[in-house]
Short mmCIF file of N, CA and C in Angstrom, two decimals:
data_model
loop_
_atom_site.label_atom_id
_atom_site.label_comp_id
_atom_site.label_asym_id
_atom_site.label_seq_id
_atom_site.Cartn_x
_atom_site.Cartn_y
_atom_site.Cartn_z
N MET A 820 79.61 80.91 100.26
CA MET A 820 80.23 81.69 101.31
C MET A 820 81.74 81.77 101.05
N THR A 821 82.31 82.94 101.22
CA THR A 821 83.73 83.16 101.00
C THR A 821 84.54 82.70 102.21
N PRO A 822 85.57 81.86 101.98
CA PRO A 822 86.40 81.44 103.11
C PRO A 822 87.08 82.63 103.77
N VAL A 823 87.38 82.48 105.07
CA VAL A 823 87.97 83.57 105.83
C VAL A 823 89.31 84.00 105.24
N GLY A 824 90.12 83.06 104.77
CA GLY A 824 91.42 83.40 104.17
C GLY A 824 91.27 84.32 102.97
N ASP A 825 90.20 84.10 102.17
CA ASP A 825 89.97 84.95 101.01
C ASP A 825 89.61 86.37 101.44
N ILE A 826 88.85 86.50 102.52
CA ILE A 826 88.47 87.83 102.99
C ILE A 826 89.70 88.61 103.44
N HIS A 827 90.58 87.95 104.19
CA HIS A 827 91.80 88.61 104.65
C HIS A 827 92.70 88.96 103.47
N GLY A 828 92.80 88.05 102.52
CA GLY A 828 93.62 88.31 101.33
C GLY A 828 93.07 89.46 100.51
N ARG A 829 91.75 89.47 100.32
CA ARG A 829 91.13 90.57 99.57
C ARG A 829 91.32 91.91 100.28
N THR A 830 91.14 91.90 101.60
CA THR A 830 91.29 93.13 102.36
C THR A 830 92.72 93.65 102.28
N ALA A 831 93.70 92.78 102.47
CA ALA A 831 95.10 93.21 102.42
C ALA A 831 95.46 93.70 101.03
N GLU A 832 95.02 92.99 100.00
CA GLU A 832 95.33 93.39 98.63
C GLU A 832 94.65 94.70 98.27
N SER A 833 93.40 94.86 98.69
CA SER A 833 92.67 96.09 98.41
C SER A 833 93.32 97.28 99.10
N ARG A 834 93.71 97.11 100.34
CA ARG A 834 94.38 98.21 101.07
C ARG A 834 95.73 98.54 100.45
N ALA A 835 96.46 97.52 100.02
CA ALA A 835 97.74 97.78 99.34
C ALA A 835 97.51 98.51 98.03
N GLY A 836 96.43 98.19 97.34
CA GLY A 836 96.10 98.89 96.10
C GLY A 836 95.77 100.35 96.35
N VAL A 837 95.00 100.60 97.40
CA VAL A 837 94.67 101.99 97.75
C VAL A 837 95.94 102.75 98.14
N ALA A 838 96.82 102.10 98.91
CA ALA A 838 98.09 102.74 99.29
C ALA A 838 98.93 103.06 98.06
N ALA A 839 98.98 102.13 97.10
CA ALA A 839 99.75 102.38 95.87
C ALA A 839 99.14 103.52 95.07
N PHE A 840 97.81 103.57 95.00
CA PHE A 840 97.14 104.65 94.28
C PHE A 840 97.46 106.01 94.92
N LEU A 841 97.31 106.08 96.23
CA LEU A 841 97.59 107.35 96.92
C LEU A 841 99.06 107.74 96.83
N ALA A 842 99.96 106.75 96.87
CA ALA A 842 101.38 107.04 96.70
C ALA A 842 101.66 107.58 95.31
N GLY A 843 100.99 107.02 94.30
CA GLY A 843 101.15 107.54 92.94
C GLY A 843 100.65 108.97 92.81
N VAL A 844 99.52 109.25 93.45
CA VAL A 844 99.01 110.63 93.44
C VAL A 844 100.03 111.57 94.09
N TRP A 845 100.60 111.15 95.21
CA TRP A 845 101.59 111.99 95.89
C TRP A 845 102.84 112.17 95.03
N LEU A 846 103.27 111.12 94.36
CA LEU A 846 104.47 111.25 93.52
C LEU A 846 104.25 112.26 92.39
N ILE A 847 103.05 112.36 91.89
CA ILE A 847 102.76 113.34 90.85
C ILE A 847 102.66 114.73 91.44
N ALA A 848 102.09 114.84 92.64
CA ALA A 848 101.92 116.15 93.28
C ALA A 848 103.18 116.67 93.94
N ALA A 849 104.12 115.79 94.27
CA ALA A 849 105.29 116.19 95.06
C ALA A 849 106.23 117.18 94.38
N PRO A 850 106.58 117.04 93.10
CA PRO A 850 107.53 117.99 92.53
C PRO A 850 107.09 119.45 92.63
N PRO A 851 105.85 119.80 92.28
CA PRO A 851 105.49 121.20 92.44
C PRO A 851 105.37 121.63 93.90
N VAL A 852 104.99 120.70 94.78
CA VAL A 852 104.85 121.04 96.20
C VAL A 852 106.22 121.21 96.85
N LEU A 853 107.14 120.30 96.56
CA LEU A 853 108.44 120.32 97.22
C LEU A 853 109.50 121.14 96.49
N HIS A 854 109.29 121.41 95.21
CA HIS A 854 110.30 122.11 94.42
C HIS A 854 109.60 122.97 93.37
N PHE A 855 109.21 124.17 93.76
CA PHE A 855 108.44 125.02 92.86
C PHE A 855 109.20 125.40 91.60
N GLY A 856 110.52 125.41 91.65
CA GLY A 856 111.30 125.75 90.47
C GLY A 856 111.21 124.71 89.38
N ALA A 857 110.69 123.53 89.67
CA ALA A 857 110.59 122.47 88.67
C ALA A 857 109.65 122.87 87.53
N SER A 858 108.67 123.67 87.83
CA SER A 858 107.72 124.05 86.78
C SER A 858 108.36 124.95 85.74
N LEU A 859 109.50 125.56 86.05
CA LEU A 859 110.17 126.43 85.09
C LEU A 859 110.75 125.66 83.92
N HIS A 860 111.15 124.43 84.14
CA HIS A 860 111.69 123.65 83.03
C HIS A 860 110.86 122.38 82.80
N ALA A 861 109.57 122.50 82.97
CA ALA A 861 108.58 121.48 82.60
C ALA A 861 108.82 120.12 83.22
N PHE A 862 109.20 120.08 84.47
CA PHE A 862 109.36 118.83 85.20
C PHE A 862 110.36 117.87 84.56
N ARG A 863 111.33 118.42 83.84
CA ARG A 863 112.29 117.58 83.13
C ARG A 863 112.97 116.53 84.03
N PRO A 864 113.40 116.86 85.24
CA PRO A 864 114.05 115.82 86.06
C PRO A 864 113.09 114.75 86.58
N TYR A 865 111.80 115.00 86.50
CA TYR A 865 110.85 114.11 87.15
C TYR A 865 109.96 113.32 86.19
N TRP A 866 110.17 113.42 84.89
CA TRP A 866 109.23 112.81 83.96
C TRP A 866 109.20 111.29 84.07
N VAL A 867 110.32 110.65 84.33
CA VAL A 867 110.33 109.19 84.45
C VAL A 867 109.57 108.77 85.70
N SER A 868 109.86 109.41 86.83
CA SER A 868 109.16 109.03 88.06
C SER A 868 107.68 109.37 87.99
N MET A 869 107.33 110.44 87.31
CA MET A 869 105.91 110.78 87.17
C MET A 869 105.20 109.78 86.26
N GLY A 870 105.86 109.31 85.22
CA GLY A 870 105.28 108.27 84.37
C GLY A 870 105.08 106.97 85.14
N LEU A 871 106.08 106.61 85.95
CA LEU A 871 105.94 105.42 86.79
C LEU A 871 104.81 105.60 87.78
N ALA A 872 104.66 106.81 88.30
CA ALA A 872 103.59 107.08 89.26
C ALA A 872 102.22 106.87 88.62
N VAL A 873 102.06 107.27 87.38
CA VAL A 873 100.77 107.08 86.69
C VAL A 873 100.48 105.59 86.55
N VAL A 874 101.48 104.82 86.15
CA VAL A 874 101.28 103.37 86.00
C VAL A 874 100.97 102.73 87.36
N ILE A 875 101.68 103.14 88.40
CA ILE A 875 101.44 102.61 89.75
C ILE A 875 100.03 102.98 90.21
N MET A 876 99.57 104.19 89.88
CA MET A 876 98.21 104.59 90.23
C MET A 876 97.18 103.70 89.55
N LEU A 877 97.36 103.45 88.26
CA LEU A 877 96.41 102.62 87.52
C LEU A 877 96.38 101.19 88.08
N LEU A 878 97.56 100.64 88.34
CA LEU A 878 97.61 99.29 88.92
C LEU A 878 97.00 99.28 90.32
N GLY A 879 97.23 100.34 91.08
CA GLY A 879 96.64 100.44 92.41
C GLY A 879 95.12 100.48 92.37
N MET A 880 94.57 101.18 91.37
CA MET A 880 93.11 101.21 91.22
C MET A 880 92.56 99.83 90.92
N VAL A 881 93.22 99.11 90.02
CA VAL A 881 92.76 97.76 89.69
C VAL A 881 92.86 96.86 90.91
N ARG A 882 93.98 96.95 91.64
CA ARG A 882 94.17 96.11 92.83
C ARG A 882 93.16 96.46 93.92
N ALA A 883 92.76 97.72 94.02
CA ALA A 883 91.79 98.12 95.04
C ALA A 883 90.38 97.65 94.68
N MET A 884 90.05 97.67 93.40
CA MET A 884 88.69 97.35 92.98
C MET A 884 88.47 95.85 92.78
N ALA A 885 89.49 95.14 92.31
CA ALA A 885 89.38 93.70 92.07
C ALA A 885 90.61 93.03 92.66
N PRO A 886 90.68 92.94 93.99
CA PRO A 886 91.92 92.58 94.67
C PRO A 886 92.58 91.28 94.25
N LEU A 887 91.82 90.21 94.10
CA LEU A 887 92.45 88.92 93.83
C LEU A 887 92.21 88.43 92.41
N ASP A 888 91.62 89.25 91.56
CA ASP A 888 91.31 88.82 90.20
C ASP A 888 92.54 88.80 89.30
N VAL A 889 93.51 89.65 89.57
CA VAL A 889 94.73 89.69 88.76
C VAL A 889 95.93 89.61 89.71
N PRO A 890 96.29 88.39 90.15
CA PRO A 890 97.34 88.26 91.16
C PRO A 890 98.72 88.70 90.69
N LEU A 891 98.96 88.73 89.40
CA LEU A 891 100.27 89.13 88.89
C LEU A 891 100.56 90.61 89.15
N LEU A 892 99.53 91.41 89.40
CA LEU A 892 99.74 92.84 89.63
C LEU A 892 100.56 93.12 90.88
N ARG A 893 100.54 92.22 91.85
CA ARG A 893 101.37 92.42 93.05
C ARG A 893 102.84 92.47 92.67
N GLN A 894 103.27 91.47 91.91
CA GLN A 894 104.68 91.41 91.52
C GLN A 894 105.05 92.55 90.59
N ILE A 895 104.13 92.94 89.72
CA ILE A 895 104.39 94.07 88.82
C ILE A 895 104.54 95.34 89.62
N THR A 896 103.69 95.54 90.62
CA THR A 896 103.77 96.73 91.47
C THR A 896 105.08 96.76 92.24
N ILE A 897 105.50 95.62 92.76
CA ILE A 897 106.79 95.55 93.46
C ILE A 897 107.92 95.90 92.51
N GLY A 898 107.87 95.35 91.29
CA GLY A 898 108.89 95.66 90.29
C GLY A 898 108.93 97.14 89.92
N LEU A 899 107.76 97.75 89.75
CA LEU A 899 107.71 99.18 89.44
C LEU A 899 108.23 100.02 90.60
N ALA A 900 107.92 99.62 91.82
CA ALA A 900 108.43 100.36 92.98
C ALA A 900 109.95 100.26 93.06
N LEU A 901 110.48 99.08 92.77
CA LEU A 901 111.95 98.93 92.76
C LEU A 901 112.57 99.72 91.62
N TRP A 902 111.89 99.78 90.47
CA TRP A 902 112.38 100.58 89.35
C TRP A 902 112.38 102.06 89.73
N LEU A 903 111.33 102.49 90.41
CA LEU A 903 111.28 103.88 90.89
C LEU A 903 112.41 104.15 91.86
N LEU A 904 112.74 103.18 92.68
CA LEU A 904 113.87 103.32 93.60
C LEU A 904 115.17 103.49 92.83
N VAL A 905 115.36 102.70 91.79
CA VAL A 905 116.57 102.81 90.95
C VAL A 905 116.61 104.15 90.25
N VAL A 906 115.47 104.61 89.74
CA VAL A 906 115.41 105.90 89.06
C VAL A 906 115.79 107.03 90.01
N SER A 907 115.34 106.92 91.26
CA SER A 907 115.64 107.99 92.21
C SER A 907 117.10 107.94 92.67
N LEU A 908 117.76 106.80 92.53
CA LEU A 908 119.16 106.68 92.94
C LEU A 908 120.16 107.05 91.84
N ARG A 909 119.69 107.25 90.63
CA ARG A 909 120.61 107.61 89.55
C ARG A 909 121.20 109.00 89.81
N PRO A 910 122.32 109.32 89.16
CA PRO A 910 122.95 110.62 89.40
C PRO A 910 121.99 111.78 89.16
N GLY A 911 122.16 112.81 89.97
CA GLY A 911 121.27 113.97 89.92
C GLY A 911 121.24 114.64 88.56
N ASP A 912 120.05 114.99 88.12
CA ASP A 912 119.89 115.70 86.86
C ASP A 912 119.12 116.99 87.07
N GLY A 913 119.43 117.66 88.14
CA GLY A 913 118.80 118.95 88.40
C GLY A 913 117.60 118.89 89.32
N GLY A 914 117.27 117.71 89.83
CA GLY A 914 116.12 117.58 90.71
C GLY A 914 116.44 118.02 92.13
N SER A 915 115.42 118.31 92.86
CA SER A 915 115.55 118.73 94.25
C SER A 915 115.85 117.54 95.14
N SER A 916 116.66 117.76 96.17
CA SER A 916 116.97 116.66 97.10
C SER A 916 115.75 116.25 97.90
N ALA A 917 114.83 117.18 98.16
CA ALA A 917 113.60 116.83 98.87
C ALA A 917 112.75 115.88 98.03
N VAL A 918 112.67 116.13 96.73
CA VAL A 918 111.90 115.26 95.84
C VAL A 918 112.60 113.91 95.72
N TRP A 919 113.93 113.93 95.67
CA TRP A 919 114.70 112.69 95.58
C TRP A 919 114.44 111.82 96.82
N LEU A 920 114.51 112.40 98.01
CA LEU A 920 114.25 111.67 99.24
C LEU A 920 112.81 111.18 99.28
N ASN A 921 111.89 112.01 98.81
CA ASN A 921 110.48 111.64 98.75
C ASN A 921 110.30 110.40 97.87
N GLN A 922 110.96 110.36 96.72
CA GLN A 922 110.84 109.20 95.83
C GLN A 922 111.37 107.95 96.50
N LEU A 923 112.47 108.08 97.23
CA LEU A 923 113.02 106.92 97.93
C LEU A 923 112.02 106.37 98.95
N VAL A 924 111.46 107.25 99.75
CA VAL A 924 110.55 106.84 100.82
C VAL A 924 109.26 106.27 100.24
N VAL A 925 108.71 106.94 99.24
CA VAL A 925 107.44 106.48 98.66
C VAL A 925 107.62 105.15 97.93
N SER A 926 108.71 105.00 97.17
CA SER A 926 108.91 103.73 96.46
C SER A 926 109.13 102.59 97.46
N ALA A 927 109.82 102.84 98.55
CA ALA A 927 109.99 101.82 99.58
C ALA A 927 108.64 101.46 100.21
N GLY A 928 107.81 102.46 100.43
CA GLY A 928 106.48 102.21 100.99
C GLY A 928 105.60 101.40 100.05
N ILE A 929 105.65 101.71 98.76
CA ILE A 929 104.86 100.95 97.78
C ILE A 929 105.32 99.50 97.74
N ALA A 930 106.64 99.31 97.67
CA ALA A 930 107.18 97.95 97.62
C ALA A 930 106.84 97.19 98.90
N LEU A 931 106.91 97.85 100.04
CA LEU A 931 106.59 97.20 101.32
C LEU A 931 105.12 96.80 101.39
N SER A 932 104.22 97.70 101.00
CA SER A 932 102.79 97.37 101.08
C SER A 932 102.43 96.26 100.10
N ALA A 933 103.00 96.28 98.90
CA ALA A 933 102.73 95.21 97.94
C ALA A 933 103.34 93.89 98.41
N GLY A 934 104.53 93.96 99.00
CA GLY A 934 105.16 92.75 99.52
C GLY A 934 104.38 92.14 100.67
N LEU A 935 103.87 92.99 101.56
CA LEU A 935 103.06 92.48 102.67
C LEU A 935 101.76 91.86 102.17
N ALA A 936 101.14 92.49 101.16
CA ALA A 936 99.93 91.90 100.59
C ALA A 936 100.24 90.57 99.92
N LEU A 937 101.39 90.46 99.29
CA LEU A 937 101.81 89.20 98.68
C LEU A 937 101.99 88.12 99.74
N LEU A 938 102.64 88.48 100.85
CA LEU A 938 102.84 87.51 101.94
C LEU A 938 101.52 87.08 102.56
N VAL A 939 100.60 88.02 102.77
CA VAL A 939 99.28 87.67 103.32
C VAL A 939 98.54 86.75 102.36
N GLY A 940 98.63 87.04 101.07
CA GLY A 940 97.98 86.19 100.07
C GLY A 940 98.58 84.80 100.03
N MET A 941 99.90 84.70 100.14
CA MET A 941 100.56 83.39 100.13
C MET A 941 100.20 82.61 101.40
N ARG A 942 100.13 83.31 102.51
CA ARG A 942 99.77 82.66 103.78
C ARG A 942 98.35 82.13 103.73
N GLY A 943 97.44 82.90 103.15
CA GLY A 943 96.05 82.46 103.01
C GLY A 943 95.94 81.27 102.06
N ALA A 944 96.72 81.29 100.98
CA ALA A 944 96.68 80.17 100.04
C ALA A 944 97.23 78.91 100.69
N ARG A 945 98.28 79.05 101.48
CA ARG A 945 98.87 77.90 102.16
C ARG A 945 97.87 77.35 103.18
N ARG A 946 97.16 78.25 103.86
CA ARG A 946 96.17 77.82 104.86
C ARG A 946 95.03 77.06 104.18
N ARG A 947 94.62 77.50 102.99
CA ARG A 947 93.53 76.83 102.29
C ARG A 947 93.94 75.45 101.79
N THR A 948 95.21 75.29 101.38
CA THR A 948 95.65 73.99 100.87
C THR A 948 95.83 72.97 101.98
N THR A 949 96.16 73.42 103.17
CA THR A 949 96.36 72.49 104.29
C THR A 949 95.04 72.12 104.97
N ALA A 950 94.02 72.94 104.75
CA ALA A 950 92.72 72.67 105.40
C ALA A 950 91.91 71.65 104.64
#
């Protein structure tokens, strides 16, 4: 039988993985939706954030399907979200301000969901060691 702490940890991690996956999908879809002119120059201002979005999507899928099997993915996802935040804060290179703001909000959301899943996992681990 699975301890209750493991169920809560798996649920939180799985939901954070799904949130990261959906955020990655949105980051890829956002440039053409928010800035149609981007397709004229082949998404040049967005290639770094779109590459990060693909990696975040893949990590999100793994976290959603096998939530506690690879615990290091939480920290990697937080790091990638912070990197995405840094990429969106660099000086403008022709990107739309709507896409820039979108990257800020989405990267903060990814980092927040991964951080909350990390805290829930740490709380469950602490509860198991004291019991």
